[in-house]
C-alpha cells in the first residue's frame, strides 16, 4: 500500500458557511472514545497528541483513520513519518488525555514507552493499541485525514474513556428493562428496592467485620460520631446518629462506653455535660477507622474504579 494525497473537493472549498460554535456543538453531540496518536518526528523525537477523530475503516485490509488540525505543531512530523500508533484510552486515563492535549510541556516526560515500527513510541496500559503504516493522507478542510494500515495491535477488556459535548464521561451499559409485572408492587427492578438491597448487603459486610473485633454497630456509631467532633452533649449525639443511621442512639450505649473507660463526661462550665473520648477511647476510634477502611476496600473491590466513581456521583445526587 502506498501513501497518496487526495485533493480537496470543490464543495469543501466553497461549501456553505455555518456558525462555528453551533457546528462544533453539533459535532460534539456525537459521543466518541478518546485516543492518543503518536509517531516519531525528525531525529526520532517522540510526538503524540490526544485525538477523538479516530475511526475504524476496514477489516480486510485492516485500516483506521484519524484527522489532525492544520494548526497542529506536529503536522509535518505526521505527514512525513511512515508509521503512527493509535492508543485507545481507558476510563482511568483522563489525566493522560489532558497531558497529551496540553501545549508547552514534554508530554512524554516520565512515561515508560515501548517501541513500535520506525521506533514510534507506544504507550503501555491502554485499552487497545494499533501500530499503523501510513497508507493515505487526504485533505479534509482545516484537518488532514490520515489513514493507516494496521501492522500490529493489542486489546484488553477495560472500561473506555468517553468524550461527549466537550466533557469526559464513562460508559454506562444500558440495562435490559425487566418485563413489568403489574401484580407485583416490589419489583426487583425498582431503584428503591436495589438501593436498599445494596445498603443492607454492604452494611452486613461492615457489621460482620465489627463483630469479629467484638464491636457492635451502635458502639461504632457512637465512637465515630464523638471521634469526629470530640465533646458533644447527649442530644447532639442522638441527632447526629439519626442523621447518619436513620435512627437514634440509646443513652444506655453511651453509659456502657463510659463504664468501659472509652468515654467520659465533662462539665463544660455552662451547666452542659459533654461526652468526650478518653485516651483508651481514642485508641478504639483508630481501630474502628482501620476496620472501616478495610470494609470500604472490600466493597469497592466489587466494582471497577470508574464504576466506584460513577456510583459515588449518583448516590451523592440522591442524597442532595
Ligand atoms: C478529547 C480531545 C480530543 C481531541 N481530538 C483532536 C483531534 O481529533 N484532532 C486534532 O487535531 N486535535 C484534537 N484535539 C486537540 C489536540 O489534542 C490539542 O490541540 C493538542 O494541543 C495538539 O497538539 P499539537 O499542536 O502539539 O499537535 C483533541 C483534544 C481533546 C482534549
Coordinates of C-alpha atoms and ligand atoms in Angstrom, one line a residue:
X1 CA 0.0 0.0 0.0
X2 CA 1.4 3.4 -1.0
X3 CA 0.9 6.8 0.6
X4 CA -1.3 9.1 -1.5
X5 CA -2.5 12.6 -1.2
X6 CA -6.1 13.4 -2.4
X7 CA -7.1 16.9 -3.3
X8 CA -9.7 19.0 -1.6
X9 CA -13.1 18.9 -3.4
X10 CA -14.8 22.0 -4.7
X11 CA -17.7 21.5 -2.3
X12 CA -15.3 21.7 0.7
X13 CA -13.8 24.9 -0.7
X14 CA -17.0 26.7 -1.5
X15 CA -19.4 25.0 0.9
X16 CA -22.0 26.8 3.0
X17 CA -20.8 28.8 6.0
X18 CA -22.3 28.0 9.4
X19 CA -21.9 29.4 12.9
X20 CA -18.7 27.8 14.1
X21 CA -19.8 27.4 17.7
X22 CA -23.1 25.7 16.6
X23 CA -21.3 23.4 14.3
X24 CA -18.8 22.5 16.9
X25 CA -21.6 21.7 19.4
X26 CA -23.4 19.6 16.8
X27 CA -20.2 17.6 16.2
X28 CA -19.8 17.3 19.9
X29 CA -23.1 15.6 20.3
X30 CA -21.5 12.5 18.7
X31 CA -20.0 10.5 21.7
X32 CA -16.6 9.2 21.0
X33 CA -13.8 7.4 22.7
X34 CA -10.5 9.2 23.3
X35 CA -7.2 8.2 21.7
X36 CA -3.6 9.3 21.8
X37 CA -1.9 9.2 18.4
X38 CA 1.9 9.0 18.4
X39 CA 4.7 9.0 15.9
X40 CA 8.4 9.6 15.7
X41 CA 9.5 13.1 14.5
X42 CA 12.7 14.2 12.9
X43 CA 15.7 12.8 14.7
X44 CA 13.4 10.2 16.4
X45 CA 11.8 12.7 18.8
X46 CA 8.7 11.3 20.4
X47 CA 5.5 13.0 19.3
X48 CA 1.9 12.5 20.4
X49 CA -1.5 14.2 20.8
X50 CA -4.9 13.5 22.1
X51 CA -7.5 12.8 19.3
X52 CA -11.1 11.7 19.2
X53 CA -11.4 11.8 15.4
X54 CA -10.3 8.2 15.3
X55 CA -12.5 5.7 13.4
X56 CA -12.1 2.1 12.3
X57 CA -12.3 1.9 8.5
X58 CA -11.8 -1.6 7.2
X59 CA -11.3 -5.2 8.4
X60 CA -9.6 -6.5 5.3
X61 CA -7.2 -4.9 4.8
X62 CA -7.3 -3.8 8.5
X63 CA -7.4 0.1 8.4
X64 CA -8.1 3.0 10.7
X65 CA -8.2 6.8 10.3
X66 CA -7.9 9.9 12.3
X67 CA -7.7 13.6 11.5
X68 CA -5.2 16.3 12.6
X69 CA -5.9 20.0 12.7
X70 CA -3.8 22.0 10.2
X71 CA -2.8 24.2 13.2
X72 CA -1.0 21.3 14.8
X73 CA 2.6 21.9 15.5
X74 CA 3.2 18.3 14.6
X75 CA 1.6 18.3 11.1
X76 CA 5.0 17.9 9.3
X77 CA 6.0 15.1 11.6
X78 CA 2.8 13.1 10.9
X79 CA 2.9 13.9 7.2
X80 CA 6.5 12.7 6.8
X81 CA 6.5 9.7 9.1
X82 CA 5.9 6.2 7.7
X83 CA 4.1 5.0 10.8
X84 CA 1.8 6.1 13.6
X85 CA 0.2 4.4 16.6
X86 CA -3.3 4.9 18.0
X87 CA -3.9 4.2 21.7
X88 CA -7.5 3.9 22.9
X89 CA -7.7 5.2 26.5
X90 CA -9.5 3.6 29.4
X91 CA -11.8 5.4 31.8
X92 CA -8.9 5.9 34.3
X93 CA -6.7 7.6 31.8
X94 CA -8.3 11.1 31.7
X95 CA -5.1 12.7 33.1
X96 CA -3.1 11.2 30.3
X97 CA -5.6 12.6 27.7
X98 CA -5.2 16.0 29.4
X99 CA -1.5 15.8 29.3
X100 CA -1.4 15.0 25.5
X101 CA -3.8 17.8 24.7
X102 CA -1.6 20.4 26.7
X103 CA 0.8 22.8 25.0
X104 CA 4.2 23.8 26.2
X105 CA 5.1 20.6 28.1
X106 CA 7.1 17.5 27.5
X107 CA 4.1 15.1 27.0
X108 CA 6.3 12.0 27.3
X109 CA 8.2 13.1 30.5
X110 CA 8.5 10.2 32.9
X111 CA 6.5 7.8 30.7
X112 CA 8.0 4.4 30.0
X113 CA 7.2 3.7 26.4
X114 CA 7.5 0.6 24.2
X115 CA 8.9 1.0 20.7
X116 CA 6.9 0.2 17.5
X117 CA 7.9 0.2 13.8
X118 CA 10.4 3.0 12.9
X119 CA 10.9 3.4 16.7
X120 CA 7.5 5.1 17.2
X121 CA 6.5 5.5 20.9
X122 CA 3.9 3.0 22.1
X123 CA 2.2 3.8 25.4
X124 CA 1.6 0.9 27.8
X125 CA -1.6 0.0 29.7
X126 CA -4.1 1.4 27.1
X127 CA -7.4 -0.4 26.3
X128 CA -6.3 -1.0 22.7
X129 CA -3.3 -0.1 20.7
X130 CA -2.8 -0.1 16.9
X131 CA 0.6 0.3 15.2
X132 CA -0.1 1.5 11.7
X133 CA 1.7 2.1 8.5
X134 CA 0.7 5.4 6.9
X135 CA -1.4 4.4 3.8
X136 CA -3.1 7.6 2.7
X137 CA -3.4 11.3 3.5
X138 CA -6.4 13.3 2.5
X139 CA -7.1 17.0 2.7
X140 CA -10.1 17.5 4.9
X141 CA -10.7 21.2 5.1
X142 CA -9.0 22.6 8.2
X143 CA -7.8 19.0 9.0
X144 CA -5.7 16.4 7.3
X145 CA -7.1 12.8 7.4
X146 CA -4.5 10.1 8.0
X147 CA -5.4 6.5 7.0
X148 CA -3.2 3.8 8.3
X149 CA -2.9 0.1 7.7
X150 CA -2.7 -1.8 11.0
X151 CA 0.6 -3.8 11.2
X152 CA 0.1 -4.8 14.9
X153 CA -2.5 -4.4 17.6
X154 CA -3.4 -5.4 21.1
X155 CA -6.5 -5.1 23.2
X156 CA -7.6 -5.7 26.8
X157 CA -11.0 -5.6 28.4
X158 CA -11.3 -2.4 30.3
X159 CA -13.9 0.4 30.5
X160 CA -13.4 3.1 27.9
X161 CA -12.9 6.9 28.4
X162 CA -15.7 8.7 26.6
X163 CA -15.9 12.2 25.2
X164 CA -19.2 13.9 24.6
X165 CA -20.3 17.6 24.5
X166 CA -16.8 18.8 25.3
X167 CA -16.7 16.7 28.5
X168 CA -15.1 13.4 29.6
X169 CA -17.5 10.7 30.6
X170 CA -17.8 7.0 31.3
X171 CA -19.8 4.4 29.6
X172 CA -22.9 3.0 31.3
X173 CA -24.2 -0.1 29.6
X174 CA -27.9 0.0 29.3
X175 CA -29.8 -2.5 31.5
X176 CA -32.3 -4.6 29.6
X177 CA -35.6 -3.5 31.1
X178 CA -37.2 -6.2 33.1
X179 CA -40.8 -7.0 31.9
X180 CA -43.2 -5.1 34.0
X181 CA -45.2 -7.3 36.4
X182 CA -48.4 -5.5 37.1
X183 CA -49.2 -7.7 40.1
X184 CA -46.0 -7.1 42.0
X185 CA -45.5 -3.9 43.9
X186 CA -42.0 -4.9 44.9
X187 CA -40.2 -5.2 41.6
X188 CA -36.5 -6.2 41.7
X189 CA -36.0 -3.6 39.0
X190 CA -37.2 -0.8 41.3
X191 CA -34.5 1.8 42.2
X192 CA -35.6 1.8 45.8
X193 CA -35.5 -1.9 46.0
X194 CA -32.0 -2.0 44.6
X195 CA -30.7 0.8 46.7
X196 CA -32.0 -0.7 50.0
X197 CA -30.7 -4.2 49.0
X198 CA -27.3 -2.8 48.3
X199 CA -27.4 -0.8 51.6
X200 CA -28.2 -3.9 53.6
X201 CA -25.7 -6.1 51.8
X202 CA -22.8 -3.6 52.2
X203 CA -23.8 -2.8 55.8
X204 CA -23.7 -6.5 56.6
X205 CA -20.0 -6.6 55.4
X206 CA -19.2 -3.8 57.9
X207 CA -21.2 -5.3 60.8
X208 CA -19.6 -8.8 60.4
X209 CA -16.2 -7.2 60.5
X210 CA -17.0 -5.1 63.6
X211 CA -18.5 -8.2 65.3
X212 CA -15.3 -10.2 64.6
X213 CA -13.5 -7.5 66.6
X214 CA -16.1 -7.6 69.4
X215 CA -17.7 -4.3 68.5
X216 CA -21.4 -3.6 67.9
X217 CA -22.8 -1.3 65.2
X218 CA -24.2 1.0 67.9
X219 CA -20.8 1.3 69.7
X220 CA -19.2 2.0 66.3
X221 CA -21.8 4.7 65.6
X222 CA -21.3 6.5 69.0
X223 CA -17.5 6.4 68.9
X224 CA -17.2 7.5 65.3
X225 CA -19.6 10.4 65.9
X226 CA -17.8 11.5 69.0
X227 CA -14.4 10.8 67.4
X228 CA -15.3 13.2 64.5
X229 CA -16.1 16.0 66.9
X230 CA -14.9 15.5 70.5
X231 CA -17.2 17.0 73.1
X232 CA -20.8 16.5 72.2
X233 CA -23.8 16.6 74.6
X234 CA -26.3 13.7 74.5
X235 CA -29.0 15.4 72.4
X236 CA -26.3 16.2 69.8
X237 CA -25.1 12.6 69.7
X238 CA -28.7 11.4 69.2
X239 CA -29.4 14.0 66.5
X240 CA -26.2 13.1 64.6
X241 CA -26.8 9.3 64.8
X242 CA -30.3 9.9 63.5
X243 CA -28.8 11.7 60.5
X244 CA -26.2 9.1 59.6
X245 CA -28.0 6.0 60.6
X246 CA -31.7 6.9 60.3
X247 CA -32.2 6.0 64.0
X248 CA -31.1 7.5 67.3
X249 CA -28.7 6.0 69.9
X250 CA -29.9 4.9 73.3
X251 CA -28.3 6.6 76.3
X252 CA -27.5 3.0 77.6
X253 CA -24.8 2.6 74.9
X254 CA -23.1 5.8 75.9
X255 CA -23.3 4.8 79.6
X256 CA -21.8 1.4 78.7
X257 CA -18.9 3.0 76.9
X258 CA -18.3 5.4 79.9
X259 CA -18.2 2.3 82.2
X260 CA -15.7 0.7 79.8
X261 CA -13.5 3.8 80.1
X262 CA -13.7 4.7 76.5
X263 CA -15.8 7.9 77.1
X264 CA -16.1 10.3 80.0
X265 CA -18.4 13.1 80.9
X266 CA -17.1 16.6 81.2
X267 CA -18.9 19.6 82.7
X268 CA -18.3 22.3 80.2
X269 CA -18.9 25.0 82.8
X270 CA -22.2 26.4 81.4
X271 CA -24.2 23.6 83.0
X272 CA -23.8 21.5 79.9
X273 CA -22.4 18.0 80.3
X274 CA -20.5 16.9 77.2
X275 CA -19.3 13.4 76.4
X276 CA -15.6 13.1 75.3
X277 CA -13.2 10.3 74.3
X278 CA -10.7 9.0 76.8
X279 CA -7.2 8.1 75.6
X280 CA -8.4 4.5 75.5
X281 CA -11.4 5.7 73.5
X282 CA -9.1 7.4 71.0
X283 CA -7.2 4.2 70.5
X284 CA -10.5 2.4 69.9
X285 CA -11.5 5.0 67.3
X286 CA -8.3 4.3 65.4
X287 CA -9.1 0.6 65.5
X288 CA -12.6 1.3 64.2
X289 CA -11.2 3.6 61.4
X290 CA -9.0 0.7 60.3
X291 CA -12.0 -1.7 60.3
X292 CA -14.0 0.9 58.3
X293 CA -11.2 1.3 55.7
X294 CA -10.9 -2.4 55.2
X295 CA -14.7 -2.8 54.8
X296 CA -14.6 0.1 52.3
X297 CA -11.8 -1.6 50.3
X298 CA -13.9 -4.9 50.3
X299 CA -17.0 -3.1 48.9
X300 CA -15.0 -1.1 46.4
X301 CA -13.3 -4.3 45.2
X302 CA -16.8 -5.4 43.9
X303 CA -16.6 -2.7 41.3
X304 CA -14.1 -1.1 38.8
X305 CA -12.5 2.2 40.0
X306 CA -14.5 4.0 37.3
X307 CA -17.8 2.4 38.5
X308 CA -17.0 3.4 42.1
X309 CA -16.6 7.0 40.9
X310 CA -19.8 6.8 39.0
X311 CA -21.8 5.3 41.9
X312 CA -20.5 7.9 44.3
X313 CA -21.6 10.6 41.9
X314 CA -25.1 9.1 41.6
X315 CA -25.6 8.4 45.3
X316 CA -24.5 12.0 46.1
X317 CA -27.3 13.2 43.8
X318 CA -29.8 11.0 45.6
X319 CA -28.6 12.4 48.9
X320 CA -28.9 16.0 47.7
Ligands
LIG1 C1 -10.7 14.8 23.9 C2 -9.9 15.6 22.8 C3 -9.9 15.2 21.5 C4 -9.1 15.9 20.6 N1 -9.2 15.4 19.3 C5 -8.4 16.0 18.3 C6 -8.3 15.5 17.0 O1 -9.0 14.6 16.7 N2 -7.5 16.1 16.1 C7 -6.7 17.2 16.5 O2 -6.0 17.7 15.6 N3 -6.8 17.7 17.8 C8 -7.5 17.1 18.7 N4 -7.6 17.6 20.0 C9 -6.7 18.7 20.3 C10 -5.3 18.4 20.5 O3 -5.1 17.3 21.4 C11 -4.5 19.6 21.1 O4 -4.9 20.7 20.3 C12 -3.1 19.4 21.1 O5 -2.5 20.5 21.8 C13 -2.5 19.5 19.7 O6 -1.1 19.4 19.9 P1 0.0 19.7 18.8 O7 -0.3 21.1 18.2 O8 1.2 19.6 19.6 O9 -0.1 18.7 17.8 C14 -8.3 16.9 20.9 C15 -8.3 17.3 22.3 C16 -9.0 16.6 23.2 C17 -9.0 17.0 24.7

